[in-house]
């Protein structure tokens, strides 16, 4: 369980997170939605301790993460942009992750599933955007972490890989993991999410199920619901 309480973060004068409260349960997929620059990445990085709040607290399993670091080995993280030293081959990057984490890993099935066998000996920097993204998916799902944070994992994926991503997320969810994901693909979010948190102007505009947001906005799909909220705000 991840509990975010009275969380504030500004960069200079820009209030990015302006009093956020969220309780995130295990065994569910939480989608973090919001327009560009609404603070999704900042919120996800805060859980990892990569962003330090101005005030507020994040607790994981009831323990504050402030000045802690060991809890991070319970988390797998797929950053929005992952950069590795350009000369490293995919196989070497996977190996380095295994050395860092020193726990059992399950990369082989993922490599097969995402058709990455022929990319293993290639330098990461030479891969296409979609293939880089698939390597990042393998790195995020190869460990048995109770918490998985995926920051825009759908970017650049081909349709078949998107289906595979939905499957790994679903399989993980059924292992009682906590999954946090941000994405701009509303169809994807609608299919995989149990709950959505919609960020707007530093605050939570909506926190609930996909069905609830559709009902509240009287729309038959999530994309229309989100557009409805944004249009009403601009009026
Ligand atoms: P999102 O992921 O929702 O697109 P971000 O969390 O990346 O949004 O960014 C939210 C806002 O905070 C943006 O205006 C961004 O420019 C700003 N921001 C993020 N990180 C920093 C930083 N380290 N320094 C200054 N501004 C930042
Ligand atoms: Mg982002």
PDB file of C-alpha atoms and ligand atoms in Angstrom:
ATOM      1  CA  UNK A   1       0.000   0.000   0.000  1.00  0.00           C
ATOM      2  CA  UNK A   2       1.246   3.456  -0.957  1.00  0.00           C
ATOM      3  CA  UNK A   3      -0.193   6.418   0.922  1.00  0.00           C
ATOM      4  CA  UNK A   4       0.480   9.959  -0.306  1.00  0.00           C
ATOM      5  CA  UNK A   5      -0.585  12.673   2.193  1.00  0.00           C
ATOM      6  CA  UNK A   6      -0.713  16.465   1.838  1.00  0.00           C
ATOM      7  CA  UNK A   7       1.979  16.375  -0.776  1.00  0.00           C
ATOM      8  CA  UNK A   8       3.309  19.703  -2.124  1.00  0.00           C
ATOM      9  CA  UNK A   9       6.075  20.260  -4.646  1.00  0.00           C
ATOM     10  CA  UNK A  10       7.042  23.429  -6.495  1.00  0.00           C
ATOM     11  CA  UNK A  11       9.840  24.092  -8.942  1.00  0.00           C
ATOM     12  CA  UNK A  12      10.617  27.773  -8.375  1.00  0.00           C
ATOM     13  CA  UNK A  13       7.301  29.590  -8.662  1.00  0.00           C
ATOM     14  CA  UNK A  14       5.604  26.713 -10.457  1.00  0.00           C
ATOM     15  CA  UNK A  15       3.341  24.727  -8.121  1.00  0.00           C
ATOM     16  CA  UNK A  16       3.444  21.271  -9.698  1.00  0.00           C
ATOM     17  CA  UNK A  17       1.819  19.206  -6.935  1.00  0.00           C
ATOM     18  CA  UNK A  18      -0.457  21.325  -4.788  1.00  0.00           C
ATOM     19  CA  UNK A  19      -1.798  19.219  -1.933  1.00  0.00           C
ATOM     20  CA  UNK A  20      -2.093  15.675  -3.226  1.00  0.00           C
ATOM     21  CA  UNK A  21      -3.755  12.866  -1.219  1.00  0.00           C
ATOM     22  CA  UNK A  22      -3.948   9.367  -2.675  1.00  0.00           C
ATOM     23  CA  UNK A  23      -4.155   5.878  -1.167  1.00  0.00           C
ATOM     24  CA  UNK A  24      -2.984   3.205  -3.562  1.00  0.00           C
ATOM     25  CA  UNK A  25      -3.973  -0.397  -2.805  1.00  0.00           C
ATOM     26  CA  UNK A  26      -2.155  -3.586  -3.738  1.00  0.00           C
ATOM     27  CA  UNK A  27      -3.486  -5.915  -6.400  1.00  0.00           C
ATOM     28  CA  UNK A  28      -4.725  -3.095  -8.579  1.00  0.00           C
ATOM     29  CA  UNK A  29      -3.687  -0.972 -11.522  1.00  0.00           C
ATOM     30  CA  UNK A  30      -3.706   2.763 -10.860  1.00  0.00           C
ATOM     31  CA  UNK A  31      -3.524   5.065 -13.857  1.00  0.00           C
ATOM     32  CA  UNK A  32      -2.171   8.582 -13.379  1.00  0.00           C
ATOM     33  CA  UNK A  33      -3.656  10.844 -16.041  1.00  0.00           C
ATOM     34  CA  UNK A  34      -3.385  14.530 -16.835  1.00  0.00           C
ATOM     35  CA  UNK A  35      -2.323  16.926 -19.562  1.00  0.00           C
ATOM     36  CA  UNK A  36       1.367  17.429 -20.425  1.00  0.00           C
ATOM     37  CA  UNK A  37       3.131  19.134 -17.545  1.00  0.00           C
ATOM     38  CA  UNK A  38       0.443  18.272 -14.997  1.00  0.00           C
ATOM     39  CA  UNK A  39       2.937  16.570 -12.690  1.00  0.00           C
ATOM     40  CA  UNK A  40       2.507  12.863 -13.469  1.00  0.00           C
ATOM     41  CA  UNK A  41       6.234  12.176 -13.761  1.00  0.00           C
ATOM     42  CA  UNK A  42       6.944  14.349 -10.717  1.00  0.00           C
ATOM     43  CA  UNK A  43       4.426  12.322  -8.683  1.00  0.00           C
ATOM     44  CA  UNK A  44       5.830   8.973  -9.833  1.00  0.00           C
ATOM     45  CA  UNK A  45       9.410  10.118  -9.137  1.00  0.00           C
ATOM     46  CA  UNK A  46       8.345  11.300  -5.675  1.00  0.00           C
ATOM     47  CA  UNK A  47       7.396   7.734  -4.765  1.00  0.00           C
ATOM     48  CA  UNK A  48      10.919   6.684  -5.705  1.00  0.00           C
ATOM     49  CA  UNK A  49      12.447   9.471  -3.621  1.00  0.00           C
ATOM     50  CA  UNK A  50      13.853  11.088  -6.784  1.00  0.00           C
ATOM     51  CA  UNK A  51      11.804  14.209  -6.055  1.00  0.00           C
ATOM     52  CA  UNK A  52      11.879  15.628  -2.525  1.00  0.00           C
ATOM     53  CA  UNK A  53       8.613  17.292  -1.427  1.00  0.00           C
ATOM     54  CA  UNK A  54       8.302  20.808  -0.045  1.00  0.00           C
ATOM     55  CA  UNK A  55       5.938  19.254   2.482  1.00  0.00           C
ATOM     56  CA  UNK A  56       3.864  16.131   2.876  1.00  0.00           C
ATOM     57  CA  UNK A  57       4.679  12.486   3.266  1.00  0.00           C
ATOM     58  CA  UNK A  58       4.645   9.262   1.299  1.00  0.00           C
ATOM     59  CA  UNK A  59       4.279   6.024   3.219  1.00  0.00           C
ATOM     60  CA  UNK A  60       4.850   2.568   1.789  1.00  0.00           C
ATOM     61  CA  UNK A  61       3.438  -0.222   3.955  1.00  0.00           C
ATOM     62  CA  UNK A  62       2.846   2.443   6.644  1.00  0.00           C
ATOM     63  CA  UNK A  63       6.523   3.564   6.713  1.00  0.00           C
ATOM     64  CA  UNK A  64       7.586   7.029   5.599  1.00  0.00           C
ATOM     65  CA  UNK A  65      10.089   6.940   2.727  1.00  0.00           C
ATOM     66  CA  UNK A  66      11.857  10.118   3.806  1.00  0.00           C
ATOM     67  CA  UNK A  67      15.591   9.476   4.127  1.00  0.00           C
ATOM     68  CA  UNK A  68      14.977   5.801   3.379  1.00  0.00           C
ATOM     69  CA  UNK A  69      16.390   3.951   0.390  1.00  0.00           C
ATOM     70  CA  UNK A  70      16.075   0.225   1.064  1.00  0.00           C
ATOM     71  CA  UNK A  71      12.395   0.267   0.152  1.00  0.00           C
ATOM     72  CA  UNK A  72      13.425   1.007  -3.441  1.00  0.00           C
ATOM     73  CA  UNK A  73      14.391  -2.607  -4.007  1.00  0.00           C
ATOM     74  CA  UNK A  74      10.676  -3.390  -3.742  1.00  0.00           C
ATOM     75  CA  UNK A  75       9.995  -1.171  -6.758  1.00  0.00           C
ATOM     76  CA  UNK A  76      10.550  -1.692 -10.469  1.00  0.00           C
ATOM     77  CA  UNK A  77      10.541   1.564 -12.402  1.00  0.00           C
ATOM     78  CA  UNK A  78      10.199   2.248 -16.090  1.00  0.00           C
ATOM     79  CA  UNK A  79      11.120   5.908 -16.590  1.00  0.00           C
ATOM     80  CA  UNK A  80       9.528   8.045 -19.287  1.00  0.00           C
ATOM     81  CA  UNK A  81      12.959   8.427 -20.898  1.00  0.00           C
ATOM     82  CA  UNK A  82      15.597   5.822 -20.122  1.00  0.00           C
ATOM     83  CA  UNK A  83      19.145   6.596 -21.140  1.00  0.00           C
ATOM     84  CA  UNK A  84      21.993   4.142 -20.971  1.00  0.00           C
ATOM     85  CA  UNK A  85      25.646   4.577 -21.954  1.00  0.00           C
ATOM     86  CA  UNK A  86      25.475   4.457 -25.768  1.00  0.00           C
ATOM     87  CA  UNK A  87      27.985   1.646 -26.215  1.00  0.00           C
ATOM     88  CA  UNK A  88      26.193  -0.854 -24.012  1.00  0.00           C
ATOM     89  CA  UNK A  89      24.477  -3.756 -25.734  1.00  0.00           C
ATOM     90  CA  UNK A  90      20.992  -4.804 -24.680  1.00  0.00           C
ATOM     91  CA  UNK A  91      22.364  -8.028 -23.190  1.00  0.00           C
ATOM     92  CA  UNK A  92      24.864  -6.030 -21.115  1.00  0.00           C
ATOM     93  CA  UNK A  93      22.194  -3.647 -19.797  1.00  0.00           C
ATOM     94  CA  UNK A  94      20.045  -6.583 -18.675  1.00  0.00           C
ATOM     95  CA  UNK A  95      23.105  -8.122 -16.996  1.00  0.00           C
ATOM     96  CA  UNK A  96      23.921  -4.893 -15.143  1.00  0.00           C
ATOM     97  CA  UNK A  97      20.359  -4.735 -13.804  1.00  0.00           C
ATOM     98  CA  UNK A  98      20.676  -8.316 -12.586  1.00  0.00           C
ATOM     99  CA  UNK A  99      23.914  -7.493 -10.785  1.00  0.00           C
ATOM    100  CA  UNK A 100      22.394  -4.400  -9.155  1.00  0.00           C
ATOM    101  CA  UNK A 101      19.248  -6.151  -8.003  1.00  0.00           C
ATOM    102  CA  UNK A 102      20.881  -9.472  -7.078  1.00  0.00           C
ATOM    103  CA  UNK A 103      17.545 -11.286  -7.005  1.00  0.00           C
ATOM    104  CA  UNK A 104      15.879 -13.894  -9.167  1.00  0.00           C
ATOM    105  CA  UNK A 105      14.995 -12.530 -12.592  1.00  0.00           C
ATOM    106  CA  UNK A 106      12.641 -13.689 -15.292  1.00  0.00           C
ATOM    107  CA  UNK A 107      13.899 -11.954 -18.403  1.00  0.00           C
ATOM    108  CA  UNK A 108      13.915 -14.894 -20.810  1.00  0.00           C
ATOM    109  CA  UNK A 109      10.156 -15.241 -21.301  1.00  0.00           C
ATOM    110  CA  UNK A 110       9.826 -11.472 -21.680  1.00  0.00           C
ATOM    111  CA  UNK A 111      12.624 -11.322 -24.265  1.00  0.00           C
ATOM    112  CA  UNK A 112      10.845 -14.035 -26.250  1.00  0.00           C
ATOM    113  CA  UNK A 113       7.421 -12.506 -25.841  1.00  0.00           C
ATOM    114  CA  UNK A 114       8.559  -9.072 -27.068  1.00  0.00           C
ATOM    115  CA  UNK A 115      10.685 -10.581 -29.902  1.00  0.00           C
ATOM    116  CA  UNK A 116      13.899  -9.096 -28.599  1.00  0.00           C
ATOM    117  CA  UNK A 117      16.219 -12.072 -29.239  1.00  0.00           C
ATOM    118  CA  UNK A 118      17.710 -10.468 -32.340  1.00  0.00           C
ATOM    119  CA  UNK A 119      18.300  -7.168 -30.490  1.00  0.00           C
ATOM    120  CA  UNK A 120      20.324  -8.589 -27.603  1.00  0.00           C
ATOM    121  CA  UNK A 121      23.714  -8.052 -29.250  1.00  0.00           C
ATOM    122  CA  UNK A 122      22.836  -4.592 -30.557  1.00  0.00           C
ATOM    123  CA  UNK A 123      23.897  -1.380 -28.880  1.00  0.00           C
ATOM    124  CA  UNK A 124      20.947   0.207 -27.096  1.00  0.00           C
ATOM    125  CA  UNK A 125      21.634   3.575 -28.778  1.00  0.00           C
ATOM    126  CA  UNK A 126      21.124   2.047 -32.252  1.00  0.00           C
ATOM    127  CA  UNK A 127      17.637   0.658 -31.518  1.00  0.00           C
ATOM    128  CA  UNK A 128      14.405   2.252 -32.731  1.00  0.00           C
ATOM    129  CA  UNK A 129      12.286   4.100 -30.169  1.00  0.00           C
ATOM    130  CA  UNK A 130       9.765   1.260 -29.946  1.00  0.00           C
ATOM    131  CA  UNK A 131      12.461  -1.379 -29.469  1.00  0.00           C
ATOM    132  CA  UNK A 132      14.115   0.717 -26.750  1.00  0.00           C
ATOM    133  CA  UNK A 133      10.721   0.863 -25.072  1.00  0.00           C
ATOM    134  CA  UNK A 134      10.379  -2.927 -25.254  1.00  0.00           C
ATOM    135  CA  UNK A 135      13.804  -3.334 -23.607  1.00  0.00           C
ATOM    136  CA  UNK A 136      12.600  -0.997 -20.847  1.00  0.00           C
ATOM    137  CA  UNK A 137       9.493  -3.147 -20.399  1.00  0.00           C
ATOM    138  CA  UNK A 138      11.701  -6.220 -19.933  1.00  0.00           C
ATOM    139  CA  UNK A 139      13.806  -4.340 -17.360  1.00  0.00           C
ATOM    140  CA  UNK A 140      10.667  -3.286 -15.472  1.00  0.00           C
ATOM    141  CA  UNK A 141       9.002  -6.699 -15.374  1.00  0.00           C
ATOM    142  CA  UNK A 142      11.972  -9.065 -15.011  1.00  0.00           C
ATOM    143  CA  UNK A 143      12.016  -8.863 -11.196  1.00  0.00           C
ATOM    144  CA  UNK A 144       9.385 -10.011  -8.760  1.00  0.00           C
ATOM    145  CA  UNK A 145       8.803  -6.517  -7.284  1.00  0.00           C
ATOM    146  CA  UNK A 146       5.651  -5.800  -5.275  1.00  0.00           C
ATOM    147  CA  UNK A 147       5.402  -2.314  -6.811  1.00  0.00           C
ATOM    148  CA  UNK A 148       5.796  -1.440 -10.486  1.00  0.00           C
ATOM    149  CA  UNK A 149       5.860   2.148 -11.742  1.00  0.00           C
ATOM    150  CA  UNK A 150       5.486   2.645 -15.495  1.00  0.00           C
ATOM    151  CA  UNK A 151       5.833   6.205 -16.817  1.00  0.00           C
ATOM    152  CA  UNK A 152       4.247   6.301 -20.278  1.00  0.00           C
ATOM    153  CA  UNK A 153       5.165   2.723 -21.206  1.00  0.00           C
ATOM    154  CA  UNK A 154       3.019   2.835 -24.362  1.00  0.00           C
ATOM    155  CA  UNK A 155       5.106   5.483 -26.148  1.00  0.00           C
ATOM    156  CA  UNK A 156       6.213   4.222 -29.576  1.00  0.00           C
ATOM    157  CA  UNK A 157       4.913   0.658 -29.150  1.00  0.00           C
ATOM    158  CA  UNK A 158       3.504  -1.208 -32.154  1.00  0.00           C
ATOM    159  CA  UNK A 159      -0.004  -2.716 -31.760  1.00  0.00           C
ATOM    160  CA  UNK A 160       1.212  -6.244 -31.065  1.00  0.00           C
ATOM    161  CA  UNK A 161       3.640  -5.054 -28.375  1.00  0.00           C
ATOM    162  CA  UNK A 162       0.845  -3.005 -26.827  1.00  0.00           C
ATOM    163  CA  UNK A 163      -1.259  -6.172 -26.515  1.00  0.00           C
ATOM    164  CA  UNK A 164       1.715  -7.968 -24.917  1.00  0.00           C
ATOM    165  CA  UNK A 165       2.189  -5.071 -22.489  1.00  0.00           C
ATOM    166  CA  UNK A 166      -1.463  -5.300 -21.449  1.00  0.00           C
ATOM    167  CA  UNK A 167      -0.987  -9.007 -20.832  1.00  0.00           C
ATOM    168  CA  UNK A 168       2.101  -8.609 -18.615  1.00  0.00           C
ATOM    169  CA  UNK A 169       0.367  -5.868 -16.645  1.00  0.00           C
ATOM    170  CA  UNK A 170      -2.676  -8.067 -16.151  1.00  0.00           C
ATOM    171  CA  UNK A 171      -0.593 -11.098 -15.152  1.00  0.00           C
ATOM    172  CA  UNK A 172       1.264  -8.937 -12.638  1.00  0.00           C
ATOM    173  CA  UNK A 173      -1.907  -7.526 -11.195  1.00  0.00           C
ATOM    174  CA  UNK A 174      -3.149 -11.016 -10.457  1.00  0.00           C
ATOM    175  CA  UNK A 175       0.003 -11.638  -8.420  1.00  0.00           C
ATOM    176  CA  UNK A 176      -1.293  -8.936  -6.036  1.00  0.00           C
ATOM    177  CA  UNK A 177       1.220  -6.315  -7.151  1.00  0.00           C
ATOM    178  CA  UNK A 178       0.697  -2.569  -7.027  1.00  0.00           C
ATOM    179  CA  UNK A 179       0.943  -1.102 -10.511  1.00  0.00           C
ATOM    180  CA  UNK A 180       1.115   2.611 -11.234  1.00  0.00           C
ATOM    181  CA  UNK A 181       1.020   3.712 -14.829  1.00  0.00           C
ATOM    182  CA  UNK A 182       0.795   6.956 -16.737  1.00  0.00           C
ATOM    183  CA  UNK A 183      -0.295   6.983 -20.375  1.00  0.00           C
ATOM    184  CA  UNK A 184      -1.941   9.215 -22.948  1.00  0.00           C
ATOM    185  CA  UNK A 185      -3.564   6.257 -24.734  1.00  0.00           C
ATOM    186  CA  UNK A 186      -7.046   6.344 -23.220  1.00  0.00           C
ATOM    187  CA  UNK A 187      -8.130   3.036 -24.753  1.00  0.00           C
ATOM    188  CA  UNK A 188      -5.158   1.351 -23.056  1.00  0.00           C
ATOM    189  CA  UNK A 189      -5.903   3.036 -19.725  1.00  0.00           C
ATOM    190  CA  UNK A 190      -9.570   2.082 -19.939  1.00  0.00           C
ATOM    191  CA  UNK A 191      -8.683  -1.561 -20.563  1.00  0.00           C
ATOM    192  CA  UNK A 192      -6.078  -2.070 -17.858  1.00  0.00           C
ATOM    193  CA  UNK A 193      -6.962   0.270 -14.992  1.00  0.00           C
ATOM    194  CA  UNK A 194      -8.899  -0.396 -11.814  1.00  0.00           C
ATOM    195  CA  UNK A 195      -8.686   3.205 -10.718  1.00  0.00           C
ATOM    196  CA  UNK A 196      -7.666   6.462 -12.293  1.00  0.00           C
ATOM    197  CA  UNK A 197      -6.279   9.616 -10.757  1.00  0.00           C
ATOM    198  CA  UNK A 198      -6.653  12.667 -12.961  1.00  0.00           C
ATOM    199  CA  UNK A 199      -4.246  15.530 -12.202  1.00  0.00           C
ATOM    200  CA  UNK A 200      -5.045  19.074 -13.219  1.00  0.00           C
ATOM    201  CA  UNK A 201      -3.330  22.308 -12.140  1.00  0.00           C
ATOM    202  CA  UNK A 202      -1.490  20.531  -9.348  1.00  0.00           C
ATOM    203  CA  UNK A 203      -4.615  19.048  -7.782  1.00  0.00           C
ATOM    204  CA  UNK A 204      -6.561  15.815  -8.092  1.00  0.00           C
ATOM    205  CA  UNK A 205      -9.482  16.530 -10.364  1.00  0.00           C
ATOM    206  CA  UNK A 206     -10.834  12.996 -10.141  1.00  0.00           C
ATOM    207  CA  UNK A 207      -9.952   9.826  -8.223  1.00  0.00           C
ATOM    208  CA  UNK A 208     -12.108   6.787  -8.837  1.00  0.00           C
ATOM    209  CA  UNK A 209     -12.949   3.991 -11.216  1.00  0.00           C
ATOM    210  CA  UNK A 210     -13.283   4.275 -14.978  1.00  0.00           C
ATOM    211  CA  UNK A 211     -17.000   3.503 -14.609  1.00  0.00           C
ATOM    212  CA  UNK A 212     -17.422   6.335 -12.102  1.00  0.00           C
ATOM    213  CA  UNK A 213     -15.764   8.960 -14.289  1.00  0.00           C
ATOM    214  CA  UNK A 214     -17.890   7.844 -17.253  1.00  0.00           C
ATOM    215  CA  UNK A 215     -21.030   8.037 -15.138  1.00  0.00           C
ATOM    216  CA  UNK A 216     -20.117  11.438 -13.641  1.00  0.00           C
ATOM    217  CA  UNK A 217     -19.509  12.935 -17.063  1.00  0.00           C
ATOM    218  CA  UNK A 218     -22.312  10.980 -18.793  1.00  0.00           C
ATOM    219  CA  UNK A 219     -19.931   9.689 -21.492  1.00  0.00           C
ATOM    220  CA  UNK A 220     -19.517   6.197 -22.864  1.00  0.00           C
ATOM    221  CA  UNK A 221     -15.724   6.165 -23.005  1.00  0.00           C
ATOM    222  CA  UNK A 222     -12.814   7.488 -20.977  1.00  0.00           C
ATOM    223  CA  UNK A 223     -11.410   9.667 -23.748  1.00  0.00           C
ATOM    224  CA  UNK A 224     -14.687  11.573 -23.998  1.00  0.00           C
ATOM    225  CA  UNK A 225     -14.936  11.852 -20.197  1.00  0.00           C
ATOM    226  CA  UNK A 226     -11.464  13.381 -19.945  1.00  0.00           C
ATOM    227  CA  UNK A 227     -12.167  15.745 -22.856  1.00  0.00           C
ATOM    228  CA  UNK A 228     -15.420  16.744 -21.149  1.00  0.00           C
ATOM    229  CA  UNK A 229     -13.631  17.626 -17.890  1.00  0.00           C
ATOM    230  CA  UNK A 230     -10.951  19.620 -19.739  1.00  0.00           C
ATOM    231  CA  UNK A 231     -13.487  21.513 -21.880  1.00  0.00           C
ATOM    232  CA  UNK A 232     -15.586  22.446 -18.864  1.00  0.00           C
ATOM    233  CA  UNK A 233     -12.462  23.730 -17.088  1.00  0.00           C
ATOM    234  CA  UNK A 234     -11.620  25.979 -20.023  1.00  0.00           C
ATOM    235  CA  UNK A 235     -15.077  27.533 -20.184  1.00  0.00           C
TER     236      UNK A 235
HETATM  237  P1  LIG B   1       3.988  15.338 -16.806  1.00  0.00           P
HETATM  238  O1  LIG B   1       4.752  14.093 -16.545  1.00  0.00           O
HETATM  239  O2  LIG B   1       2.592  15.307 -16.295  1.00  0.00           O
HETATM  240  O3  LIG B   1       4.013  15.746 -18.264  1.00  0.00           O
HETATM  241  P2  LIG B   1       6.076  16.580 -15.202  1.00  0.00           P
HETATM  242  O4  LIG B   1       5.887  16.011 -13.859  1.00  0.00           O
HETATM  243  O5  LIG B   1       7.201  16.033 -16.028  1.00  0.00           O
HETATM  244  O6  LIG B   1       4.696  16.529 -16.010  1.00  0.00           O
HETATM  245  O7  LIG B   1       6.319  18.129 -15.079  1.00  0.00           O
HETATM  246  C1  LIG B   1       5.414  18.997 -14.415  1.00  0.00           C
HETATM  247  C2  LIG B   1       5.948  20.422 -14.491  1.00  0.00           C
HETATM  248  O8  LIG B   1       7.099  20.539 -13.668  1.00  0.00           O
HETATM  249  C3  LIG B   1       6.380  20.859 -15.875  1.00  0.00           C
HETATM  250  O9  LIG B   1       6.018  22.205 -16.069  1.00  0.00           O
HETATM  251  C4  LIG B   1       7.890  20.684 -15.849  1.00  0.00           C
HETATM  252  O10 LIG B   1       8.512  21.544 -16.734  1.00  0.00           O
HETATM  253  C5  LIG B   1       8.201  20.998 -14.410  1.00  0.00           C
HETATM  254  N1  LIG B   1       9.388  20.293 -13.917  1.00  0.00           N
HETATM  255  C6  LIG B   1       9.507  18.958 -13.777  1.00  0.00           C
HETATM  256  N2  LIG B   1      10.710  18.623 -13.271  1.00  0.00           N
HETATM  257  C7  LIG B   1      11.369  19.797 -13.086  1.00  0.00           C
HETATM  258  C8  LIG B   1      12.671  20.136 -12.568  1.00  0.00           C
HETATM  259  N3  LIG B   1      13.513  19.191 -12.122  1.00  0.00           N
HETATM  260  N4  LIG B   1      12.999  21.441 -12.519  1.00  0.00           N
HETATM  261  C9  LIG B   1      12.146  22.402 -12.933  1.00  0.00           C
HETATM  262  N5  LIG B   1      10.909  22.159 -13.420  1.00  0.00           N
HETATM  263  C10 LIG B   1      10.526  20.873 -13.495  1.00  0.00           C
HETATM  264 MG1  LIG B   2       5.700  12.768 -17.725  1.00  0.00          MG
END
